[in-house]
Short mmCIF file of C-alpha atoms and ligand atoms in Angstrom, two decimals:
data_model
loop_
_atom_site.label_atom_id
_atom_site.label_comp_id
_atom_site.label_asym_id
_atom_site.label_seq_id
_atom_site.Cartn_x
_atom_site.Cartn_y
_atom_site.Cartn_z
CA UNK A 195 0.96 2.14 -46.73
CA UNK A 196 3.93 3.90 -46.22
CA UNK A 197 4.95 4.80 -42.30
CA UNK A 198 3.44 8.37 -41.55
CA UNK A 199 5.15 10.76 -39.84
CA UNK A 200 4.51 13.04 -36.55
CA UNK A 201 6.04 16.46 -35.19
CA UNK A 202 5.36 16.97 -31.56
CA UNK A 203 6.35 20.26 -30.05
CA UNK A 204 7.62 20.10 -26.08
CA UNK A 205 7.63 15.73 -25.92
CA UNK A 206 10.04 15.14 -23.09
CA UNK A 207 7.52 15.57 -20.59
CA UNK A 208 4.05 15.86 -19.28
CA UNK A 209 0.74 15.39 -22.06
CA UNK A 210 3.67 15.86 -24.70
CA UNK A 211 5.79 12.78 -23.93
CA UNK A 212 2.15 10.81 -23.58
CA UNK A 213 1.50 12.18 -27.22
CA UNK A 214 4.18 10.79 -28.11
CA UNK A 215 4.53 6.92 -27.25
CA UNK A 216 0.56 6.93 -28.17
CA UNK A 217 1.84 7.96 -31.59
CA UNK A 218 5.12 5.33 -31.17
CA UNK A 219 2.87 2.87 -30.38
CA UNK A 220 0.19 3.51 -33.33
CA UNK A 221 2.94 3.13 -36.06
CA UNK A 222 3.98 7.08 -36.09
CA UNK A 223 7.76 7.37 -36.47
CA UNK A 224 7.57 10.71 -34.39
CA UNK A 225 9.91 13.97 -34.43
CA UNK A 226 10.19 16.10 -31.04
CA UNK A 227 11.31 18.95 -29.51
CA UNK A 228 12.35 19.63 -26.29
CA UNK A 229 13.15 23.17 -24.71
CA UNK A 230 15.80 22.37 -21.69
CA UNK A 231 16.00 18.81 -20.91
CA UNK A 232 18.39 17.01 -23.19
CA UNK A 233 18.52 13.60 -21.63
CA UNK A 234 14.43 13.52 -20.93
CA UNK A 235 14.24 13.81 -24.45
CA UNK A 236 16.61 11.31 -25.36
CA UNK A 237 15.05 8.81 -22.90
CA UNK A 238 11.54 9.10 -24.64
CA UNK A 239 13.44 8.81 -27.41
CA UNK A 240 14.67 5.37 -26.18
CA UNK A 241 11.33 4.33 -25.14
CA UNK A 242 9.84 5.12 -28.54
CA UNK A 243 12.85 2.97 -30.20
CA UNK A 244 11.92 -0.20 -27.09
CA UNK A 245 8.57 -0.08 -28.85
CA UNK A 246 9.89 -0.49 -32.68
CA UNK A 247 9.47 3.43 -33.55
CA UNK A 248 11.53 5.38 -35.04
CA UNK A 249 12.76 8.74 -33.54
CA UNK A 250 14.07 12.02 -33.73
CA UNK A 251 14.79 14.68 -31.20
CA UNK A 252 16.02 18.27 -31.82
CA UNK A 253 16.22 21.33 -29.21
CA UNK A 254 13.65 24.28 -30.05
CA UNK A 255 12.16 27.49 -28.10
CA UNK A 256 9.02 28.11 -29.91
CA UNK A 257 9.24 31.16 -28.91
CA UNK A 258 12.00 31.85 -31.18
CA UNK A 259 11.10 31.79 -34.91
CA UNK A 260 14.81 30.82 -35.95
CA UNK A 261 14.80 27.94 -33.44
CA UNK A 262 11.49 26.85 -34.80
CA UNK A 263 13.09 26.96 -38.40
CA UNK A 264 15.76 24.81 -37.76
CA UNK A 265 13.48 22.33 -35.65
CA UNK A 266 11.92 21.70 -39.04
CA UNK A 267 14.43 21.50 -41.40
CA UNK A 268 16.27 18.79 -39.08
CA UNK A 269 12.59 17.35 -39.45
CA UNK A 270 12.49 17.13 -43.00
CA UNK A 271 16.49 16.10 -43.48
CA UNK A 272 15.37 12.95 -41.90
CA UNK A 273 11.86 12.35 -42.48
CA UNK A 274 10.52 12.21 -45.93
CA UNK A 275 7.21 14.15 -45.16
CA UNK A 276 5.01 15.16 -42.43
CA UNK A 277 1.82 13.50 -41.56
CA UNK A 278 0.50 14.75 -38.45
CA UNK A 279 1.71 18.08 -36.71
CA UNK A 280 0.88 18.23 -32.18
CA UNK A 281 1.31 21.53 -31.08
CA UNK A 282 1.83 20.74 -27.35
CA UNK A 283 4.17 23.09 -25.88
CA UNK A 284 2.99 25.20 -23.96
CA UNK A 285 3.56 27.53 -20.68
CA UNK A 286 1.34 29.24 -17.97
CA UNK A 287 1.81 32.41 -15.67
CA UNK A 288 -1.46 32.61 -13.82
CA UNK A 289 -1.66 36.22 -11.71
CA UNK A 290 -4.32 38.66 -11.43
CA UNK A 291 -3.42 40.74 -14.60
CA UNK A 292 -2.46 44.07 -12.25
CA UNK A 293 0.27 41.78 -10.70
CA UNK A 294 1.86 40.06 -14.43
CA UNK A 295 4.80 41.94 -15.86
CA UNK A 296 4.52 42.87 -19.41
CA UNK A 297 7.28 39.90 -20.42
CA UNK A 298 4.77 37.05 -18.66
CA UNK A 299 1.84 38.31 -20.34
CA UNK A 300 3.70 38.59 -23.70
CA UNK A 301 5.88 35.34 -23.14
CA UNK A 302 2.44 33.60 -22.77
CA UNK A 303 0.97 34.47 -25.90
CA UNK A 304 4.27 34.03 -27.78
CA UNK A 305 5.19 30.39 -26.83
CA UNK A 306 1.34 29.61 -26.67
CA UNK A 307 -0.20 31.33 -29.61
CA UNK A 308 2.21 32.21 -31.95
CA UNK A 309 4.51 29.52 -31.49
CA UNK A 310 1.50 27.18 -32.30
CA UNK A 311 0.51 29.64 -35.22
CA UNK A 312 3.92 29.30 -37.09
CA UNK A 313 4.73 25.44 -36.37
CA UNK A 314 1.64 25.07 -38.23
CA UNK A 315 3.36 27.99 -41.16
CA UNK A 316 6.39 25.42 -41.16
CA UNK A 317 4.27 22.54 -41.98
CA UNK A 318 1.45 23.71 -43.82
CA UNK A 319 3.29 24.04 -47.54
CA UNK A 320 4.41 20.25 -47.52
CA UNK A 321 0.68 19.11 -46.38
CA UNK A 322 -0.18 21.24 -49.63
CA UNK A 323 1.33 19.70 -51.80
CA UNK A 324 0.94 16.10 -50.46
CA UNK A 325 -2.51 16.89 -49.89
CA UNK A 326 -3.07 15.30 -47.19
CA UNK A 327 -2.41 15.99 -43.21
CA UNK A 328 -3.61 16.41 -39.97
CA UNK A 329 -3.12 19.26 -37.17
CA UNK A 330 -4.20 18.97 -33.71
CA UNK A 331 -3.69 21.91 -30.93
CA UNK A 332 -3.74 22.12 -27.64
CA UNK A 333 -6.31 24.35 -26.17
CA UNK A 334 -7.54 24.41 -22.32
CA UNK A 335 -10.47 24.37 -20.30
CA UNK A 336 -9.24 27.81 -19.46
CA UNK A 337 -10.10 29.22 -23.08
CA UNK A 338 -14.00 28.42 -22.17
CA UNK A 339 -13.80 28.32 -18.45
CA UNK A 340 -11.29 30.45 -17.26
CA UNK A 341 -10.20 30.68 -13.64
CA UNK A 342 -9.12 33.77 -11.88
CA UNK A 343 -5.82 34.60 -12.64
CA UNK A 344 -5.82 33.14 -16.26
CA UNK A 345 -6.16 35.95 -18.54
CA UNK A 346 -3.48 35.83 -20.54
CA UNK A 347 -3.88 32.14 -20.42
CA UNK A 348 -7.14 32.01 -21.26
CA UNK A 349 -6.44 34.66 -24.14
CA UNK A 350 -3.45 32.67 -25.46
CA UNK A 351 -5.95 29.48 -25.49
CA UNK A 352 -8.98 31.07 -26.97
CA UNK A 353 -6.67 32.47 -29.89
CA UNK A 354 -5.37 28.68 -30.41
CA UNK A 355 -9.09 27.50 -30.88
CA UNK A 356 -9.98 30.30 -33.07
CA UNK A 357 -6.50 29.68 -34.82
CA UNK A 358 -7.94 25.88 -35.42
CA UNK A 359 -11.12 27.01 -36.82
CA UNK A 360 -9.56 29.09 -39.37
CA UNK A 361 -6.82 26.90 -40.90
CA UNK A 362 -9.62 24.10 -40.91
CA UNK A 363 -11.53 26.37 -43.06
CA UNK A 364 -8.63 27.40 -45.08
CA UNK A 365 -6.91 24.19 -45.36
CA UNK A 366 -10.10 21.34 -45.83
CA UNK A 367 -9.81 22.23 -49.84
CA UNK A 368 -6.73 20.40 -49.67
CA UNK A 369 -7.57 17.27 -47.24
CA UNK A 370 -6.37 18.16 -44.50
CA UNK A 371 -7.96 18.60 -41.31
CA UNK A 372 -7.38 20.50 -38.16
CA UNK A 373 -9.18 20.10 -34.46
CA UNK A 374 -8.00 21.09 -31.04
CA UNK A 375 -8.08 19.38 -27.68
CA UNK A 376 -8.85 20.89 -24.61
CA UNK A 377 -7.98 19.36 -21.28
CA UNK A 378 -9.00 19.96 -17.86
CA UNK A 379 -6.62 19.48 -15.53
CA UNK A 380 -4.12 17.17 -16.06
CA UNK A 381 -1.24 15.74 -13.84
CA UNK A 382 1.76 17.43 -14.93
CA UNK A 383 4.73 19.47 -13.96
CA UNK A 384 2.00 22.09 -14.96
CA UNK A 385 -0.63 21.64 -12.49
CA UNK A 386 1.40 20.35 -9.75
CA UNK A 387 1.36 23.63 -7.26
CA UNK A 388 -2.25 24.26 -7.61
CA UNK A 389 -3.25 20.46 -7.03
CA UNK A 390 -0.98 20.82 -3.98
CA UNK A 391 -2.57 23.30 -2.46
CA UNK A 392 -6.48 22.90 -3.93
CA UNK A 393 -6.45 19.43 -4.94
CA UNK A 394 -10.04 19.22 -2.56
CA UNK A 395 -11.44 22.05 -3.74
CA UNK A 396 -10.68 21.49 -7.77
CA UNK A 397 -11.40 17.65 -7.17
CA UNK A 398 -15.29 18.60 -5.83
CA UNK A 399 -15.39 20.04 -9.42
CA UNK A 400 -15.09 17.41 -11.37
CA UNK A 401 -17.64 14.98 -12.60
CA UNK A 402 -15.11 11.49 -13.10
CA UNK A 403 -13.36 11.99 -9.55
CA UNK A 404 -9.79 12.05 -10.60
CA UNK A 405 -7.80 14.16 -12.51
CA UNK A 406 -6.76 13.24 -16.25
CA UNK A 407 -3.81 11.34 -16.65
CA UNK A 408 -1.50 12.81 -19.77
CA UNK A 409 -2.53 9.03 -21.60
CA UNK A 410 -6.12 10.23 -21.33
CA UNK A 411 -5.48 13.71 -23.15
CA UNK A 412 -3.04 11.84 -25.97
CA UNK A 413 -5.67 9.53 -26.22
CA UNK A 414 -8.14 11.96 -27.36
CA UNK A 415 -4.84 13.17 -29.43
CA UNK A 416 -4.82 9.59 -31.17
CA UNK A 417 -8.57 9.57 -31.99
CA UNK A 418 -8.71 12.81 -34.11
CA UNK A 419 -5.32 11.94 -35.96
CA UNK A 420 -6.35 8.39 -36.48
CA UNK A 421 -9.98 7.93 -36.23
CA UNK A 422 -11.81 11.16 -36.55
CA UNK A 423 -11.74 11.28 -40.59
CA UNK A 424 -14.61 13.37 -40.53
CA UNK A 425 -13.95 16.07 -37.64
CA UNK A 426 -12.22 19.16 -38.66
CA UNK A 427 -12.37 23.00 -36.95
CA UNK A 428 -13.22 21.39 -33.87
CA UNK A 429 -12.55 21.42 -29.95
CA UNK A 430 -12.51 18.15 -27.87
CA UNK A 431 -13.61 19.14 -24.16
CA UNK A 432 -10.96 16.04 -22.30
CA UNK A 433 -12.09 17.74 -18.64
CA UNK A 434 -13.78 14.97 -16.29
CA UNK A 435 -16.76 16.92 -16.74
CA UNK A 436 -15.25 20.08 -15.03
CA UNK A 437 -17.46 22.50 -13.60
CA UNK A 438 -16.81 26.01 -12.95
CA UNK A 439 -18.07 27.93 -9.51
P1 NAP B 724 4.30 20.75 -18.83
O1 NAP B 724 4.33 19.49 -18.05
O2 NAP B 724 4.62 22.04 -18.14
O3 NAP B 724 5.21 20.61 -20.13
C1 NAP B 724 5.25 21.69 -21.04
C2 NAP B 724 5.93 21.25 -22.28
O4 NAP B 724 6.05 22.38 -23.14
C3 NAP B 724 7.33 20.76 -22.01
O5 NAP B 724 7.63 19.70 -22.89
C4 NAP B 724 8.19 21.97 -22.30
O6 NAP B 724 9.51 21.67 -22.71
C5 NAP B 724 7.43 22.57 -23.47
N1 NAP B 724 7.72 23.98 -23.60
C6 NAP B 724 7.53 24.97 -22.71
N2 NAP B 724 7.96 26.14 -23.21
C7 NAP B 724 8.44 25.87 -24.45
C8 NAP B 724 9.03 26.64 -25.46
N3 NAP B 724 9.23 27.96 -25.34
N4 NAP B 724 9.42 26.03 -26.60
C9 NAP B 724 9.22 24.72 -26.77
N5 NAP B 724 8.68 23.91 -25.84
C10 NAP B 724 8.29 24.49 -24.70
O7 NAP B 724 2.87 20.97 -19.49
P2 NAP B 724 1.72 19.93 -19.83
O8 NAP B 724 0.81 19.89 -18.68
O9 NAP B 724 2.30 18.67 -20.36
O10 NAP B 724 0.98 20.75 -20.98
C11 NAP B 724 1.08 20.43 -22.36
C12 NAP B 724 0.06 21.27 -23.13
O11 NAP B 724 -1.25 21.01 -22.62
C13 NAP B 724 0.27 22.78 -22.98
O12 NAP B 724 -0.05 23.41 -24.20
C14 NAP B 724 -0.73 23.17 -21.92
O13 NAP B 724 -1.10 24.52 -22.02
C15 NAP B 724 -1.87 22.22 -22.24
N6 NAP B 724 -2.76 21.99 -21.10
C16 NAP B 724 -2.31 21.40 -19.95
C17 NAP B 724 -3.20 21.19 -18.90
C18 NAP B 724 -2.79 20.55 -17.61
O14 NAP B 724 -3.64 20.46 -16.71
N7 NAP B 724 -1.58 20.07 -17.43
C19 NAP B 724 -4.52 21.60 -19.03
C20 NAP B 724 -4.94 22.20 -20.21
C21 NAP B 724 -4.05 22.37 -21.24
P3 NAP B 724 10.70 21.36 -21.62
O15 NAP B 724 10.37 20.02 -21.02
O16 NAP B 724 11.91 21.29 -22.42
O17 NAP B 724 10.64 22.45 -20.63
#
């Protein structure tokens, strides 16, 4: 069985970076992108090589449809074919809609949504025509369960699982499957001012009494790539049990 091949967007950090040793560590030889942190990416990059992988890390604002364009053609110059797409990246700018300027709102649905929605244009001719591949999103509690504040959030999240339900639909005829994963709260750069300042509060929410770890999330990443051959056009809720008020 020849080596298969993963594209993680946003891997230098955070659930990303998890996503992508799990992958390392399963066999993946794994391609990355970072947005602003050059030498992050190039020490995951190490680790994944420590562990026997193979690597490849390339610079690219998903919110930019030429950066995403040459993200994947230095993807395929060096790997064969693509196996198994993570769309990771991702950004937040929680505000009571009144408050957001028109470039948050919009910079949250770009990177989010349609950043997401044309990684998966890049790959989806090649998993055609090898018929065969796997795409896994990540969604948020927030797109079920929003909090206040999280509307464009919530929208950008709710548009990836919707997103996930119809390229399952469109792309099963060809083997290829395509779920989303929706965490709770995870400790990242991401959630590190509001568990500052609510960690209490958020913590009385939860039914496992700690907040995920990014391992736990590319965990559940790892089980629908690897093991879930029969899952596709799905969400997997990774939240503790999170309750809203
Ligand atoms: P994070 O620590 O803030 O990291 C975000 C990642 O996305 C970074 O690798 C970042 O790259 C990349 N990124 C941001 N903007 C980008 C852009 N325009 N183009 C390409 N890459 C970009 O976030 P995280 O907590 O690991 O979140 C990862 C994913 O999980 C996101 O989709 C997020 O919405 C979702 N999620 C997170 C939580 C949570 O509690 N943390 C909960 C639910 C869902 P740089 O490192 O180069 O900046």
């Amino acid at each position: 069985m020849p080596t298969k091949t993963a594209v993680v967007t946003g891997g230098s950090r955070g659930i990303g970076k998890a996503i992508v040793l799990a992958l390392a560590e399963a066999g993946y030889q794994v391609a990355f992108s970072y947005v602003r942190d050059k030498a992050a990416a190039l020490a995951v990059c190490d680790d994944v090589e420590r562990i026997g992988g193979e690597c490849l890390t390339s610079q690219c604002d998903i919110s930019d449809t030429d950066s995403i364009k040459v993200f994947f053609e230095r993807v395929e110059e060096r790997f064969e074919r693509i196996d198994l797409l993570v769309n990771n990246a991702g950004i937040t700018h929680d505000g009571l809609l009144a408050t957001l300027s028109t470039e948050a709102i919009c910079a949250v649905i770009q990177t989010n949504l349609i950043g997401s929605l044309l990684c998966c244009q890049q790959v989806v001719p090649g998993m055609m025509r090898q018929r065969q591949g796997c795409i896994i999103n990540l969604s948020s509690v927030a797109a079920q369960k929003p909090g206040k504040g999280q509307s464009s959030y919530a929208a950008a999240k709710g548009g990836v699982e919707a997103l996930t339900r119809a390229l399952a639909v469109e792309l099963a005829p060809r083997n290829i499957r395509v779920n989303a994963v929706a965490p709770g709260i995870v400790s990242t750069d991401m959630t590190a001012a509001l568990l500052e300042t609510h960690e209490q509060e958020v913590q009385s929410r939860l039914l496992i009494k700690r907040f995920a770890m990014p391992r736990d999330i590319a965990e559940a990443v790892l089980y629908l790539a690897e093991r879930a051959t029969y899952v596709t056009g799905e969400v997997l809720s990774v939240n503790g049990g999170l309750k809203m008020p």
